[in-house]
Amino acid sequence: AEGEGGSRRSGWGLLVTAGVGGTLVALYAVATPFVTPALRKVCLPFVPATAAQIQNVLKMLENRSGSLVDIGSGDGRIVIAAAKKGFQAVGYELNPWLVWYSRYRAWRDGVHQNTKFYISDLWKVSFSHYRNVVVFGVPQMMPQLEKKLEEELECNARIIACRFPFPCWIPDHTTGEGIDTVWAYDLKHSRACETKSLEITPKTES
């Protein structure tokens, strides 16, 4: 009897150990994509866009057309909202769980054919073929991202920054208040684009 009782306790112990171990592994798998960004040199945590922010972004997209990209697309709500307005919208996000959830939401909302979501580091992607760029950034990344976008985008591009503005550019349009503030920058008004235009203008002989 004592032997049987010991075997039962041992069996339960193994089950409990296996259960706890499995739970910890599952938690690690789920939590790691959310924690990892905080360990990077530039921390870009996931903070869902508010309804007011989404409306402010859409306001800045009025009378615009062409492709759209959301840098750090999170759970995809900006991309999906833009797709509902007729844009071919793309989101880049480092967290695979958020990308998969975004794809599910796009399918659920019936806009999966007009949306794409990629698991990728924004610094390893070229945004040169997008005319509309939405950015939910943090102050530490904005100077470097400003330089990257200025080098890659065409002069007809519009960049929409949420929560934090770019450090050097002067916004052409601003809407919202507090954390819902949105800034829009048209590259055709930037010094870099004027320089590019001068560079490609053929010289005339006097």
PDB file of C-alpha atoms in Angstrom:
ATOM      1  CA  ALA A   1       0.000   0.000   0.000  1.00  0.00           C
ATOM      2  CA  GLU A   2       2.804   2.342   0.929  1.00  0.00           C
ATOM      3  CA  GLY A   3       4.510   1.504  -2.365  1.00  0.00           C
ATOM      4  CA  GLU A   4       1.352   2.243  -4.330  1.00  0.00           C
ATOM      5  CA  GLY A   5       0.868   5.539  -2.475  1.00  0.00           C
ATOM      6  CA  GLY A   6       4.437   6.557  -3.184  1.00  0.00           C
ATOM      7  CA  SER A   7       4.022   5.716  -6.856  1.00  0.00           C
ATOM      8  CA  ARG A   8       0.851   7.798  -7.043  1.00  0.00           C
ATOM      9  CA  ARG A   9       2.538  10.775  -5.357  1.00  0.00           C
ATOM     10  CA  SER A  10       5.487  10.414  -7.711  1.00  0.00           C
ATOM     11  CA  GLY A  11       3.135  10.286 -10.704  1.00  0.00           C
ATOM     12  CA  TRP A  12       1.270  13.395  -9.555  1.00  0.00           C
ATOM     13  CA  GLY A  13       4.578  15.124  -8.940  1.00  0.00           C
ATOM     14  CA  LEU A  14       5.687  14.406 -12.475  1.00  0.00           C
ATOM     15  CA  LEU A  15       2.377  15.669 -13.866  1.00  0.00           C
ATOM     16  CA  VAL A  16       2.561  18.878 -11.826  1.00  0.00           C
ATOM     17  CA  THR A  17       6.176  19.431 -12.844  1.00  0.00           C
ATOM     18  CA  ALA A  18       5.339  18.840 -16.501  1.00  0.00           C
ATOM     19  CA  GLY A  19       2.321  21.147 -16.261  1.00  0.00           C
ATOM     20  CA  VAL A  20       4.284  23.962 -14.636  1.00  0.00           C
ATOM     21  CA  GLY A  21       7.142  23.530 -17.096  1.00  0.00           C
ATOM     22  CA  GLY A  22       4.784  23.595 -20.063  1.00  0.00           C
ATOM     23  CA  THR A  23       3.070  26.715 -18.745  1.00  0.00           C
ATOM     24  CA  LEU A  24       6.393  28.506 -18.287  1.00  0.00           C
ATOM     25  CA  VAL A  25       7.500  27.579 -21.802  1.00  0.00           C
ATOM     26  CA  ALA A  26       4.203  28.843 -23.219  1.00  0.00           C
ATOM     27  CA  LEU A  27       4.466  32.099 -21.274  1.00  0.00           C
ATOM     28  CA  TYR A  28       8.036  32.544 -22.462  1.00  0.00           C
ATOM     29  CA  ALA A  29       7.022  31.977 -26.084  1.00  0.00           C
ATOM     30  CA  VAL A  30       4.206  34.522 -25.824  1.00  0.00           C
ATOM     31  CA  ALA A  31       6.042  37.114 -23.741  1.00  0.00           C
ATOM     32  CA  THR A  32       9.405  37.098 -25.513  1.00  0.00           C
ATOM     33  CA  PRO A  33       8.259  38.999 -28.649  1.00  0.00           C
ATOM     34  CA  PHE A  34       6.805  41.709 -26.403  1.00  0.00           C
ATOM     35  CA  VAL A  35       9.811  41.950 -24.079  1.00  0.00           C
ATOM     36  CA  THR A  36      12.556  41.726 -26.712  1.00  0.00           C
ATOM     37  CA  PRO A  37      11.945  45.219 -28.195  1.00  0.00           C
ATOM     38  CA  ALA A  38      12.586  46.702 -24.753  1.00  0.00           C
ATOM     39  CA  LEU A  39      16.065  45.139 -24.784  1.00  0.00           C
ATOM     40  CA  ARG A  40      17.033  46.776 -28.066  1.00  0.00           C
ATOM     41  CA  LYS A  41      19.086  49.942 -28.363  1.00  0.00           C
ATOM     42  CA  VAL A  42      15.974  51.829 -29.451  1.00  0.00           C
ATOM     43  CA  CYS A  43      12.920  50.616 -27.541  1.00  0.00           C
ATOM     44  CA  LEU A  44       9.691  50.550 -29.553  1.00  0.00           C
ATOM     45  CA  PRO A  45       7.036  49.078 -27.241  1.00  0.00           C
ATOM     46  CA  PHE A  46       3.566  48.116 -28.413  1.00  0.00           C
ATOM     47  CA  VAL A  47       0.981  50.746 -27.459  1.00  0.00           C
ATOM     48  CA  PRO A  48      -2.365  50.401 -29.285  1.00  0.00           C
ATOM     49  CA  ALA A  49      -3.529  53.416 -31.257  1.00  0.00           C
ATOM     50  CA  THR A  50      -6.554  55.163 -29.801  1.00  0.00           C
ATOM     51  CA  ALA A  51      -9.738  55.717 -31.791  1.00  0.00           C
ATOM     52  CA  ALA A  52      -8.930  59.445 -31.903  1.00  0.00           C
ATOM     53  CA  GLN A  53      -5.447  58.761 -33.294  1.00  0.00           C
ATOM     54  CA  ILE A  54      -6.857  56.558 -36.026  1.00  0.00           C
ATOM     55  CA  GLN A  55      -9.346  59.243 -37.037  1.00  0.00           C
ATOM     56  CA  ASN A  56      -6.599  61.877 -37.039  1.00  0.00           C
ATOM     57  CA  VAL A  57      -4.420  59.691 -39.265  1.00  0.00           C
ATOM     58  CA  LEU A  58      -7.314  59.147 -41.680  1.00  0.00           C
ATOM     59  CA  LYS A  59      -7.908  62.900 -41.722  1.00  0.00           C
ATOM     60  CA  MET A  60      -4.301  63.410 -42.832  1.00  0.00           C
ATOM     61  CA  LEU A  61      -4.848  60.849 -45.593  1.00  0.00           C
ATOM     62  CA  GLU A  62      -7.814  62.661 -47.131  1.00  0.00           C
ATOM     63  CA  ASN A  63      -7.351  63.337 -50.856  1.00  0.00           C
ATOM     64  CA  ARG A  64      -4.312  61.051 -50.852  1.00  0.00           C
ATOM     65  CA  SER A  65      -3.897  57.888 -52.897  1.00  0.00           C
ATOM     66  CA  GLY A  66      -1.300  55.257 -53.633  1.00  0.00           C
ATOM     67  CA  SER A  67       0.351  52.719 -51.364  1.00  0.00           C
ATOM     68  CA  LEU A  68       0.554  53.112 -47.591  1.00  0.00           C
ATOM     69  CA  VAL A  69       2.872  51.631 -44.996  1.00  0.00           C
ATOM     70  CA  ASP A  70       2.571  51.623 -41.232  1.00  0.00           C
ATOM     71  CA  ILE A  71       6.002  51.374 -39.569  1.00  0.00           C
ATOM     72  CA  GLY A  72       5.566  49.408 -36.369  1.00  0.00           C
ATOM     73  CA  SER A  73       2.013  48.367 -37.212  1.00  0.00           C
ATOM     74  CA  GLY A  74       1.251  46.675 -33.870  1.00  0.00           C
ATOM     75  CA  ASP A  75      -2.132  44.953 -34.010  1.00  0.00           C
ATOM     76  CA  GLY A  76      -2.848  46.328 -37.490  1.00  0.00           C
ATOM     77  CA  ARG A  77      -5.622  48.784 -36.691  1.00  0.00           C
ATOM     78  CA  ILE A  78      -4.117  51.659 -38.724  1.00  0.00           C
ATOM     79  CA  VAL A  79      -3.464  49.413 -41.739  1.00  0.00           C
ATOM     80  CA  ILE A  80      -6.989  47.995 -41.588  1.00  0.00           C
ATOM     81  CA  ALA A  81      -8.576  51.440 -41.226  1.00  0.00           C
ATOM     82  CA  ALA A  82      -6.600  52.703 -44.238  1.00  0.00           C
ATOM     83  CA  ALA A  83      -7.569  49.646 -46.294  1.00  0.00           C
ATOM     84  CA  LYS A  84     -11.232  50.371 -45.588  1.00  0.00           C
ATOM     85  CA  LYS A  85     -10.641  53.800 -47.143  1.00  0.00           C
ATOM     86  CA  GLY A  86      -9.305  52.229 -50.330  1.00  0.00           C
ATOM     87  CA  PHE A  87      -5.559  52.158 -49.722  1.00  0.00           C
ATOM     88  CA  GLN A  88      -3.327  49.219 -50.504  1.00  0.00           C
ATOM     89  CA  ALA A  89      -1.909  49.132 -46.994  1.00  0.00           C
ATOM     90  CA  VAL A  90       1.112  47.322 -45.589  1.00  0.00           C
ATOM     91  CA  GLY A  91       2.316  46.924 -42.021  1.00  0.00           C
ATOM     92  CA  TYR A  92       5.802  46.088 -40.748  1.00  0.00           C
ATOM     93  CA  GLU A  93       6.031  44.729 -37.223  1.00  0.00           C
ATOM     94  CA  LEU A  94       8.758  42.851 -35.362  1.00  0.00           C
ATOM     95  CA  ASN A  95       6.411  40.970 -33.020  1.00  0.00           C
ATOM     96  CA  PRO A  96       5.157  37.813 -34.820  1.00  0.00           C
ATOM     97  CA  TRP A  97       2.143  37.423 -32.518  1.00  0.00           C
ATOM     98  CA  LEU A  98       0.928  40.902 -33.433  1.00  0.00           C
ATOM     99  CA  VAL A  99       1.483  40.225 -37.137  1.00  0.00           C
ATOM    100  CA  TRP A 100      -0.561  37.027 -37.027  1.00  0.00           C
ATOM    101  CA  TYR A 101      -3.283  38.770 -35.053  1.00  0.00           C
ATOM    102  CA  SER A 102      -3.287  41.636 -37.578  1.00  0.00           C
ATOM    103  CA  ARG A 103      -3.753  39.188 -40.437  1.00  0.00           C
ATOM    104  CA  TYR A 104      -6.658  37.603 -38.591  1.00  0.00           C
ATOM    105  CA  ARG A 105      -8.284  41.000 -37.972  1.00  0.00           C
ATOM    106  CA  ALA A 106      -7.880  41.964 -41.620  1.00  0.00           C
ATOM    107  CA  TRP A 107      -9.522  38.715 -42.679  1.00  0.00           C
ATOM    108  CA  ARG A 108     -12.308  39.183 -40.120  1.00  0.00           C
ATOM    109  CA  ASP A 109     -12.961  42.741 -41.337  1.00  0.00           C
ATOM    110  CA  GLY A 110     -12.966  41.690 -44.993  1.00  0.00           C
ATOM    111  CA  VAL A 111      -9.933  43.722 -46.105  1.00  0.00           C
ATOM    112  CA  HIS A 112      -7.307  40.959 -46.246  1.00  0.00           C
ATOM    113  CA  GLN A 113      -6.967  41.383 -50.020  1.00  0.00           C
ATOM    114  CA  ASN A 114      -5.937  45.027 -49.563  1.00  0.00           C
ATOM    115  CA  THR A 115      -3.553  44.471 -46.667  1.00  0.00           C
ATOM    116  CA  LYS A 116      -0.226  42.783 -46.053  1.00  0.00           C
ATOM    117  CA  PHE A 117       1.674  42.346 -42.816  1.00  0.00           C
ATOM    118  CA  TYR A 118       5.345  41.474 -42.566  1.00  0.00           C
ATOM    119  CA  ILE A 119       7.503  40.362 -39.648  1.00  0.00           C
ATOM    120  CA  SER A 120      10.522  42.584 -40.128  1.00  0.00           C
ATOM    121  CA  ASP A 121      12.897  45.034 -38.510  1.00  0.00           C
ATOM    122  CA  LEU A 122      12.094  48.525 -39.838  1.00  0.00           C
ATOM    123  CA  TRP A 123      15.798  49.343 -40.201  1.00  0.00           C
ATOM    124  CA  LYS A 124      16.217  46.487 -42.676  1.00  0.00           C
ATOM    125  CA  VAL A 125      13.339  47.530 -44.950  1.00  0.00           C
ATOM    126  CA  SER A 126      13.333  50.069 -47.770  1.00  0.00           C
ATOM    127  CA  PHE A 127      10.230  52.255 -47.905  1.00  0.00           C
ATOM    128  CA  SER A 128      11.120  53.830 -51.248  1.00  0.00           C
ATOM    129  CA  HIS A 129       7.994  52.667 -53.098  1.00  0.00           C
ATOM    130  CA  TYR A 130       5.434  54.017 -50.607  1.00  0.00           C
ATOM    131  CA  ARG A 131       3.666  57.351 -51.040  1.00  0.00           C
ATOM    132  CA  ASN A 132       2.093  57.425 -47.587  1.00  0.00           C
ATOM    133  CA  VAL A 133       3.986  56.502 -44.423  1.00  0.00           C
ATOM    134  CA  VAL A 134       2.557  56.269 -40.915  1.00  0.00           C
ATOM    135  CA  VAL A 135       4.919  56.156 -37.945  1.00  0.00           C
ATOM    136  CA  PHE A 136       4.208  55.378 -34.283  1.00  0.00           C
ATOM    137  CA  GLY A 137       7.681  55.985 -32.913  1.00  0.00           C
ATOM    138  CA  VAL A 138       9.510  57.051 -29.783  1.00  0.00           C
ATOM    139  CA  PRO A 139      11.781  60.107 -29.421  1.00  0.00           C
ATOM    140  CA  GLN A 140      14.998  58.042 -29.457  1.00  0.00           C
ATOM    141  CA  MET A 141      14.326  56.659 -32.949  1.00  0.00           C
ATOM    142  CA  MET A 142      12.912  59.730 -34.696  1.00  0.00           C
ATOM    143  CA  PRO A 143      16.205  61.403 -35.762  1.00  0.00           C
ATOM    144  CA  GLN A 144      17.549  58.220 -37.369  1.00  0.00           C
ATOM    145  CA  LEU A 145      14.204  57.407 -38.969  1.00  0.00           C
ATOM    146  CA  GLU A 146      13.888  60.955 -40.289  1.00  0.00           C
ATOM    147  CA  LYS A 147      17.207  60.552 -42.093  1.00  0.00           C
ATOM    148  CA  LYS A 148      16.270  57.106 -43.423  1.00  0.00           C
ATOM    149  CA  LEU A 149      12.935  58.276 -44.853  1.00  0.00           C
ATOM    150  CA  GLU A 150      14.451  61.428 -46.328  1.00  0.00           C
ATOM    151  CA  GLU A 151      16.970  59.297 -48.211  1.00  0.00           C
ATOM    152  CA  GLU A 152      14.486  56.673 -49.418  1.00  0.00           C
ATOM    153  CA  LEU A 153      11.168  58.355 -50.180  1.00  0.00           C
ATOM    154  CA  GLU A 154      10.125  60.217 -53.296  1.00  0.00           C
ATOM    155  CA  CYS A 155       9.216  63.887 -53.077  1.00  0.00           C
ATOM    156  CA  ASN A 156       5.488  63.180 -53.428  1.00  0.00           C
ATOM    157  CA  ALA A 157       5.460  61.169 -50.203  1.00  0.00           C
ATOM    158  CA  ARG A 158       3.639  62.188 -47.043  1.00  0.00           C
ATOM    159  CA  ILE A 159       4.859  61.020 -43.644  1.00  0.00           C
ATOM    160  CA  ILE A 160       2.398  60.989 -40.760  1.00  0.00           C
ATOM    161  CA  ALA A 161       3.904  60.879 -37.282  1.00  0.00           C
ATOM    162  CA  CYS A 162       1.832  59.921 -34.248  1.00  0.00           C
ATOM    163  CA  ARG A 163       2.566  60.766 -30.594  1.00  0.00           C
ATOM    164  CA  PHE A 164       6.013  62.240 -31.313  1.00  0.00           C
ATOM    165  CA  PRO A 165       7.047  64.615 -34.137  1.00  0.00           C
ATOM    166  CA  PHE A 166      10.243  64.454 -36.148  1.00  0.00           C
ATOM    167  CA  PRO A 167      13.038  66.614 -34.707  1.00  0.00           C
ATOM    168  CA  CYS A 168      14.076  68.616 -37.797  1.00  0.00           C
ATOM    169  CA  TRP A 169      11.165  68.621 -40.203  1.00  0.00           C
ATOM    170  CA  ILE A 170       8.505  71.311 -39.964  1.00  0.00           C
ATOM    171  CA  PRO A 171       5.021  69.747 -40.200  1.00  0.00           C
ATOM    172  CA  ASP A 172       2.757  70.896 -43.027  1.00  0.00           C
ATOM    173  CA  HIS A 173      -0.368  69.891 -41.098  1.00  0.00           C
ATOM    174  CA  THR A 174      -1.150  69.139 -37.465  1.00  0.00           C
ATOM    175  CA  THR A 175      -4.307  67.823 -35.863  1.00  0.00           C
ATOM    176  CA  GLY A 176      -5.394  66.441 -32.492  1.00  0.00           C
ATOM    177  CA  GLU A 177      -4.332  67.163 -28.939  1.00  0.00           C
ATOM    178  CA  GLY A 178      -2.068  65.518 -26.368  1.00  0.00           C
ATOM    179  CA  ILE A 179      -1.166  61.909 -27.121  1.00  0.00           C
ATOM    180  CA  ASP A 180      -3.622  61.943 -30.036  1.00  0.00           C
ATOM    181  CA  THR A 181      -1.678  64.645 -31.892  1.00  0.00           C
ATOM    182  CA  VAL A 182      -0.714  63.759 -35.461  1.00  0.00           C
ATOM    183  CA  TRP A 183       1.839  65.590 -37.615  1.00  0.00           C
ATOM    184  CA  ALA A 184       1.941  65.360 -41.432  1.00  0.00           C
ATOM    185  CA  TYR A 185       5.067  66.118 -43.449  1.00  0.00           C
ATOM    186  CA  ASP A 186       5.128  66.521 -47.230  1.00  0.00           C
ATOM    187  CA  LEU A 187       8.615  65.794 -48.520  1.00  0.00           C
ATOM    188  CA  LYS A 188       8.142  68.084 -51.512  1.00  0.00           C
ATOM    189  CA  HIS A 189       8.491  70.975 -49.070  1.00  0.00           C
ATOM    190  CA  SER A 190      11.703  69.691 -47.517  1.00  0.00           C
ATOM    191  CA  ARG A 191      15.160  70.987 -48.331  1.00  0.00           C
ATOM    192  CA  ALA A 192      16.310  67.481 -49.290  1.00  0.00           C
ATOM    193  CA  CYS A 193      13.746  67.207 -52.066  1.00  0.00           C
ATOM    194  CA  GLU A 194      14.579  70.662 -53.376  1.00  0.00           C
ATOM    195  CA  THR A 195      18.228  69.577 -53.516  1.00  0.00           C
ATOM    196  CA  LYS A 196      17.284  66.393 -55.377  1.00  0.00           C
ATOM    197  CA  SER A 197      15.255  68.421 -57.892  1.00  0.00           C
ATOM    198  CA  LEU A 198      18.226  70.696 -58.535  1.00  0.00           C
ATOM    199  CA  GLU A 199      20.498  67.700 -58.986  1.00  0.00           C
ATOM    200  CA  ILE A 200      18.335  66.145 -61.700  1.00  0.00           C
ATOM    201  CA  THR A 201      17.617  69.415 -63.540  1.00  0.00           C
ATOM    202  CA  PRO A 202      19.764  69.519 -66.701  1.00  0.00           C
ATOM    203  CA  LYS A 203      22.220  72.409 -66.859  1.00  0.00           C
ATOM    204  CA  THR A 204      21.799  74.907 -69.677  1.00  0.00           C
ATOM    205  CA  GLU A 205      24.738  76.520 -71.364  1.00  0.00           C
ATOM    206  CA  SER A 206      24.792  80.296 -71.366  1.00  0.00           C
TER     207      SER A 206
END
